[in-house]
Every structure is written in C-alpha cells, then in structure tokens.
Short mmCIF file of C-alpha atoms and ligand atoms in Angstrom, two decimals:
data_model
loop_
_atom_site.label_atom_id
_atom_site.label_comp_id
_atom_site.label_asym_id
_atom_site.label_seq_id
_atom_site.Cartn_x
_atom_site.Cartn_y
_atom_site.Cartn_z
CA MET I 1 0.03 0.13 0.17
CA ARG I 2 1.56 3.20 -1.56
CA GLN I 3 1.34 6.17 1.70
CA PRO I 4 -0.28 9.45 -0.63
CA LEU I 5 2.09 12.24 -0.70
CA VAL I 6 0.60 16.11 -1.21
CA ALA I 7 3.36 18.17 -1.92
CA GLY I 8 2.96 21.99 -2.09
CA ASN I 9 5.24 23.86 -4.70
CA TRP I 10 5.23 27.44 -3.62
CA LYS I 11 7.05 28.50 -6.84
CA MET I 12 8.72 32.12 -6.79
CA ASN I 13 6.03 33.13 -4.21
CA GLY I 14 5.93 34.35 -0.31
CA SER I 15 7.57 36.95 1.74
CA ARG I 16 8.87 36.31 5.52
CA ALA I 17 5.58 37.17 6.45
CA SER I 18 3.35 35.33 4.42
CA VAL I 19 5.61 32.18 4.62
CA GLY I 20 5.26 32.61 8.40
CA GLU I 21 1.37 32.90 8.15
CA LEU I 22 1.18 30.01 6.03
CA LEU I 23 3.37 27.68 7.87
CA VAL I 24 1.70 28.68 11.09
CA GLY I 25 -1.79 27.76 9.26
CA LEU I 26 -0.69 24.42 8.40
CA LYS I 27 1.02 23.35 11.38
CA ALA I 28 -2.32 23.91 13.59
CA GLY I 29 -4.33 22.02 10.99
CA ILE I 30 -2.22 19.32 9.94
CA GLY I 31 -2.82 16.75 12.65
CA GLN I 32 -6.41 16.64 12.25
CA VAL I 33 -6.76 16.57 8.48
CA THR I 34 -4.99 13.60 6.83
CA THR I 35 -2.96 10.32 6.92
CA ALA I 36 -1.07 11.32 3.91
CA GLU I 37 2.36 12.57 4.04
CA VAL I 38 2.61 16.22 3.29
CA ALA I 39 5.45 18.41 2.50
CA VAL I 40 6.11 21.65 1.08
CA CYS I 41 8.91 22.83 -1.42
CA ALA I 42 10.03 26.34 -0.80
CA PRO I 43 11.83 29.01 -2.61
CA ALA I 44 15.84 28.79 -1.29
CA VAL I 45 15.81 31.57 0.25
CA PHE I 46 12.96 30.75 2.66
CA ILE I 47 13.86 27.06 3.74
CA PRO I 48 15.78 28.06 6.90
CA ALA I 49 12.61 29.72 8.01
CA VAL I 50 10.55 26.71 6.89
CA GLN I 51 13.07 24.65 8.85
CA ALA I 52 12.80 26.57 11.93
CA GLU I 53 9.07 26.39 11.97
CA LEU I 54 8.47 22.98 10.85
CA ASP I 55 11.05 20.86 12.74
CA GLY I 56 9.52 18.44 14.85
CA SER I 57 6.06 19.01 12.89
CA PRO I 58 4.67 15.84 10.76
CA ILE I 59 5.29 18.47 8.04
CA LYS I 60 8.56 17.80 5.78
CA TRP I 61 9.93 20.12 3.56
CA GLY I 62 12.03 20.53 0.52
CA GLY I 63 13.74 22.57 -2.49
CA GLN I 64 12.36 23.28 -5.89
CA ASP I 65 15.41 23.14 -7.83
CA VAL I 66 19.21 21.80 -7.56
CA SER I 67 22.45 22.17 -9.05
CA VAL I 68 23.82 19.09 -11.11
CA HIS I 69 27.27 20.26 -9.44
CA ALA I 70 28.39 19.36 -5.73
CA SER I 71 30.01 22.68 -5.32
CA GLY I 72 31.84 25.78 -6.38
CA ALA I 73 31.91 28.46 -9.32
CA TYR I 74 28.53 28.17 -10.08
CA THR I 75 27.05 31.70 -9.16
CA GLY I 76 23.32 31.50 -8.20
CA GLU I 77 23.36 27.46 -7.88
CA THR I 78 21.99 25.61 -4.87
CA ALA I 79 23.95 22.60 -4.32
CA ALA I 80 21.83 19.68 -3.21
CA SER I 81 24.09 19.04 0.24
CA MET I 82 22.83 22.63 0.89
CA LEU I 83 19.29 21.53 0.64
CA SER I 84 19.94 18.42 3.10
CA ASP I 85 21.98 20.85 5.20
CA PHE I 86 18.52 22.45 6.03
CA GLY I 87 16.63 19.49 6.89
CA CYS I 88 15.10 19.53 3.57
CA HIS I 89 13.71 15.80 2.51
CA TYR I 90 12.36 16.25 -0.96
CA VAL I 91 13.48 18.29 -3.91
CA ILE I 92 11.33 19.01 -7.26
CA ILE I 93 13.59 17.88 -9.96
CA GLY I 94 12.52 18.85 -13.90
CA HIS I 95 9.50 20.97 -13.63
CA SER I 96 8.06 22.23 -16.82
CA GLU I 97 9.20 25.72 -15.65
CA ARG I 98 12.24 24.70 -15.40
CA ARG I 99 12.46 22.83 -18.72
CA ALA I 100 10.61 25.53 -20.70
CA TYR I 101 12.08 28.85 -18.94
CA HIS I 102 15.84 27.49 -18.15
CA GLY I 103 16.34 24.87 -21.23
CA GLU I 104 16.53 21.95 -18.80
CA THR I 105 16.89 18.85 -20.84
CA ASP I 106 16.36 15.19 -20.39
CA GLN I 107 20.06 14.75 -19.63
CA VAL I 108 20.45 17.61 -17.25
CA VAL I 109 17.16 16.72 -15.34
CA ALA I 110 18.63 12.97 -15.31
CA GLU I 111 22.03 14.48 -13.70
CA LYS I 112 19.86 16.63 -11.15
CA PHE I 113 17.96 13.36 -10.06
CA ALA I 114 21.11 11.43 -9.25
CA ALA I 115 22.66 14.69 -7.46
CA ALA I 116 19.71 14.79 -5.29
CA ARG I 117 20.07 10.99 -4.51
CA ALA I 118 23.80 11.36 -4.07
CA ALA I 119 23.09 13.91 -1.06
CA GLY I 120 20.31 11.67 0.64
CA LEU I 121 17.28 14.07 -0.81
CA VAL I 122 14.03 12.24 -2.39
CA PRO I 123 13.51 13.72 -5.89
CA ILE I 124 10.16 14.57 -7.12
CA LEU I 125 10.54 13.90 -10.73
CA CYS I 126 8.28 16.21 -13.05
CA VAL I 127 7.04 14.61 -16.13
CA GLY I 128 4.41 15.87 -18.73
CA GLU I 129 3.26 16.87 -21.87
CA THR I 130 2.29 20.36 -23.97
CA LEU I 131 -1.03 21.00 -25.18
CA ASP I 132 0.51 20.54 -28.62
CA GLU I 133 2.15 17.30 -27.62
CA ARG I 134 -1.06 15.87 -26.38
CA GLU I 135 -3.11 17.09 -29.54
CA GLN I 136 -0.35 15.23 -31.93
CA GLY I 137 -1.18 12.00 -29.66
CA ILE I 138 2.49 11.85 -28.63
CA THR I 139 1.69 11.99 -24.79
CA GLU I 140 3.18 8.72 -24.14
CA ASP I 141 6.24 9.11 -25.99
CA VAL I 142 7.34 12.14 -24.49
CA VAL I 143 6.63 10.93 -20.95
CA GLY I 144 8.22 7.87 -21.98
CA ARG I 145 11.31 9.89 -22.95
CA GLN I 146 11.39 11.84 -19.88
CA LEU I 147 11.40 8.72 -17.71
CA ASP I 148 13.66 6.66 -19.57
CA ALA I 149 16.35 9.43 -19.61
CA VAL I 150 16.62 9.16 -15.79
CA VAL I 151 16.35 5.46 -15.82
CA ALA I 152 19.20 5.14 -18.30
CA HIS I 153 21.56 7.77 -16.17
CA CYS I 154 20.32 6.80 -12.49
CA GLY I 155 19.10 3.14 -12.86
CA ILE I 156 16.05 1.75 -11.90
CA ASP I 157 16.74 0.93 -8.19
CA THR I 158 17.65 4.77 -7.75
CA VAL I 159 14.70 6.12 -9.65
CA GLY I 160 12.64 3.87 -7.33
CA SER I 161 13.76 5.60 -4.38
CA GLY I 162 12.12 8.99 -5.67
CA VAL I 163 8.85 9.98 -6.24
CA ILE I 164 7.03 10.78 -10.09
CA ALA I 165 4.88 13.68 -10.77
CA TYR I 166 2.86 13.58 -13.94
CA GLU I 167 2.28 17.34 -14.81
CA PRO I 168 0.34 17.95 -17.94
CA VAL I 169 2.07 21.35 -19.08
CA TRP I 170 -1.48 22.51 -20.37
CA ALA I 171 -3.02 21.86 -16.86
CA ILE I 172 -0.27 23.82 -14.65
CA GLY I 173 -1.31 27.11 -13.35
CA THR I 174 -4.19 27.19 -16.10
CA GLY I 175 -7.35 26.31 -14.20
CA LYS I 176 -7.62 23.44 -16.71
CA THR I 177 -7.63 19.95 -14.79
CA ALA I 178 -6.76 16.49 -16.36
CA SER I 179 -9.96 14.48 -16.02
CA PRO I 180 -9.32 11.89 -13.43
CA GLN I 181 -9.14 9.32 -16.54
CA GLN I 182 -7.14 11.33 -18.60
CA ALA I 183 -4.68 11.57 -15.60
CA GLN I 184 -5.29 7.65 -14.48
CA ASP I 185 -4.29 6.61 -18.06
CA VAL I 186 -0.79 8.30 -17.97
CA HIS I 187 -0.22 7.03 -14.69
CA ALA I 188 -0.88 3.81 -15.71
CA PHE I 189 1.52 4.19 -18.50
CA ILE I 190 4.42 5.89 -16.13
CA ARG I 191 3.83 2.41 -13.99
CA GLY I 192 3.59 0.29 -16.83
CA ARG I 193 6.69 1.92 -18.23
CA LEU I 194 8.88 1.36 -14.98
CA ALA I 195 7.47 -2.14 -14.69
CA ALA I 196 9.37 -3.24 -17.91
CA ALA I 197 12.57 -2.21 -15.95
CA ASP I 198 11.29 -3.63 -12.50
CA PRO I 199 7.91 -4.47 -11.61
CA ALA I 200 8.66 -4.21 -7.87
CA VAL I 201 9.74 -0.45 -8.43
CA ALA I 202 6.68 0.50 -10.24
CA ASP I 203 4.44 -0.95 -7.72
CA GLY I 204 5.97 0.59 -4.90
CA ILE I 205 6.79 4.20 -6.35
CA ARG I 206 4.27 7.08 -5.73
CA VAL I 207 3.05 8.84 -8.66
CA LEU I 208 1.44 12.22 -7.95
CA TYR I 209 -0.96 14.12 -10.05
CA GLY I 210 -0.13 17.89 -10.55
CA GLY I 211 -1.71 20.54 -12.49
CA SER I 212 -4.73 22.77 -11.20
CA MET I 213 -5.62 20.15 -8.27
CA ASN I 214 -7.59 21.94 -5.75
CA PRO I 215 -10.26 21.30 -3.01
CA LYS I 216 -12.78 20.60 -5.49
CA ASN I 217 -11.23 18.48 -7.89
CA ALA I 218 -8.41 16.31 -5.57
CA ALA I 219 -10.83 13.70 -4.08
CA GLU I 220 -11.96 12.41 -7.53
CA LEU I 221 -8.03 12.51 -8.65
CA ILE I 222 -6.47 10.63 -5.87
CA ALA I 223 -9.30 8.01 -5.88
CA GLN I 224 -7.97 6.58 -9.28
CA PRO I 225 -5.89 3.55 -8.57
CA ASP I 226 -2.37 4.63 -9.87
CA ILE I 227 -2.88 8.56 -8.25
CA ASP I 228 -0.67 8.50 -5.10
CA GLY I 229 -1.54 12.18 -4.05
CA GLY I 230 -0.62 15.35 -5.62
CA LEU I 231 1.93 17.96 -6.63
CA ILE I 232 0.12 21.52 -5.73
CA GLY I 233 0.97 24.70 -7.29
CA GLY I 234 -1.73 27.61 -6.32
CA ALA I 235 -3.51 25.90 -4.08
CA SER I 236 -0.61 25.14 -1.77
CA LEU I 237 -0.19 28.82 -1.26
CA LYS I 238 -3.42 29.00 1.40
CA ALA I 239 -3.42 27.01 4.53
CA ASP I 240 -7.08 25.96 4.26
CA ASP I 241 -6.99 25.25 0.64
CA PHE I 242 -3.83 22.87 1.13
CA LEU I 243 -4.97 21.28 4.03
CA ALA I 244 -8.50 20.52 2.12
CA VAL I 245 -6.13 18.56 -0.47
CA CYS I 246 -4.37 17.02 2.11
CA SER I 247 -7.60 15.96 3.93
CA ALA I 248 -8.87 14.55 0.38
CA ALA I 249 -5.73 12.27 0.04
CA ASN I 250 -6.81 10.16 3.45
CA ARG I 251 -6.65 6.60 3.03
C1 PEP O 301 2.70 23.17 -10.07
O1 PEP O 301 3.60 24.08 -10.20
O2 PEP O 301 3.72 21.92 -9.95
C2 PEP O 301 1.24 23.37 -10.16
C3 PEP O 301 0.87 21.71 -10.35
O3 PEP O 301 0.76 24.29 -10.23
P1 PEP O 301 -0.56 24.18 -10.29
O4 PEP O 301 -1.33 23.56 -9.04
O5 PEP O 301 -0.72 25.91 -9.93
O6 PEP O 301 -1.51 23.98 -11.70
#
C-alpha cells in the first residue's frame, strides 16, 4: 500500500510574513486532517525559516530545484548538500517551468536527479506533455522519453527511491485539470513503463498528479488507482486550501 503524498510547490511566491502565516496555519491544521505524507517545497531563501517552523512537526520540506554540481564556482546555484543541510527531505526535479524557461534537457534533469539522491534527498521528478504534444497524440512518447532518460542515467533502483509527478503542462496554473481518467491513463502508462525495468519498483513508487489540483477536484483524482497524491502549486499558498487537498488524500 503506497502512502499518499501531498507536496506543495510554492514556486516564486511569498514573503517572510506570508510564509510565516502559511506555516503557522499548516502546523495548526495538519494533525487533524490527513494520514497522507505532507511536504512543502519552498524558494531556497525561505528554507531556513521553513525548517525553524516545521522542525518537529509532521510536515516535511524541500527545495524546488538543485544544481547538477556538488559545489564550486556556479553563481546562483544551490547544491543538494545545502538543501540537506537545512533539513530538506524532498526536491522537485525537472518541473516544466525549469524545462521551458531554463532550458533543462532530459539529460540535465537526469543529472539533477542523481545529484539529489547522492545528497540523500528524495527527488520528485516531474514529467508531462504540452498541449501541442497531447493534441499530436504523442503524450506517451514524451513522458516515456522523460522517464527513460532518468532510468538510463541513474538506474531503476535509484529512480525507485524517488517520486514521480505527472504534470500535464497545459494543466499547470491554467485552471484546466486533466480529467481523472486522462490522468489515470498516463499514471498507468508511467507505472507500466517502470514495470518493464522492474515490477517491484513500479508497484512501490508514488506517482503524483499535478496541474490545477484544488480542494474541489482532489478527491476524485486521488481516488484513481495509480494516483498517489498531488503536487500542488496555486492551492498550496493558502493553508485552508492546501489542508483541504491533504484531507482529500486520506486513505
Ligand atoms: C505545479 O507548479 O507543480 C502545479 C501543479 O501548479 P498548479 O497547481 O498551480 O497548476
């Protein structure tokens, strides 16, 4: 039985004041609402404050990106060991915004996955097709290629120690959610693709859905057999909304 995971992706949002308020709200509400694992992935600059507030609570925290390099002359980058040093459990890898706006290729994403694991972080690997790719009928080709690159670089066992997030690009931040069946179909494809390499990994790995998941649609999505929780953007910025999604992930 896979324990659901609900992870918030704050993206580049927040201030010291708003982050403080959000964390207090989450801490106050989380005990009563869910048996799912819960995490927040914060902008790097807020991670010390997140650690100070969440240490000792059931909520885990993580980063949104990581360098492929261990340390050195890479201005602006954050090393995986730095995230670990501040208590991060997770790090998002290969988010579509990184792929689209920062030119992250499948190879770079695979190297980031390896760097995260080497520092003991649990990568949340994002995969997903654009609207154009869906309309061309090549969703499985795209998602399969994105997955295969990480399996080829890191090995199936290392991939199995991470989490996958299926995030159709056309559903991210748009208010358009994949239907539960559309999402389930791709999640089943992902599990099948991994099963070809190792059935036990495929069975054990958590595959989250991301893309305009909110308190209204979360329960129906998470009820699908291959959907093991969510990666939540906009709805993770308000404590009540995020807690409602966490509560929909009760099993
Ligand atoms: C995301 O950024 O990973 C995401 C799913 O965003 P949203 O929930 O806002 O669509």
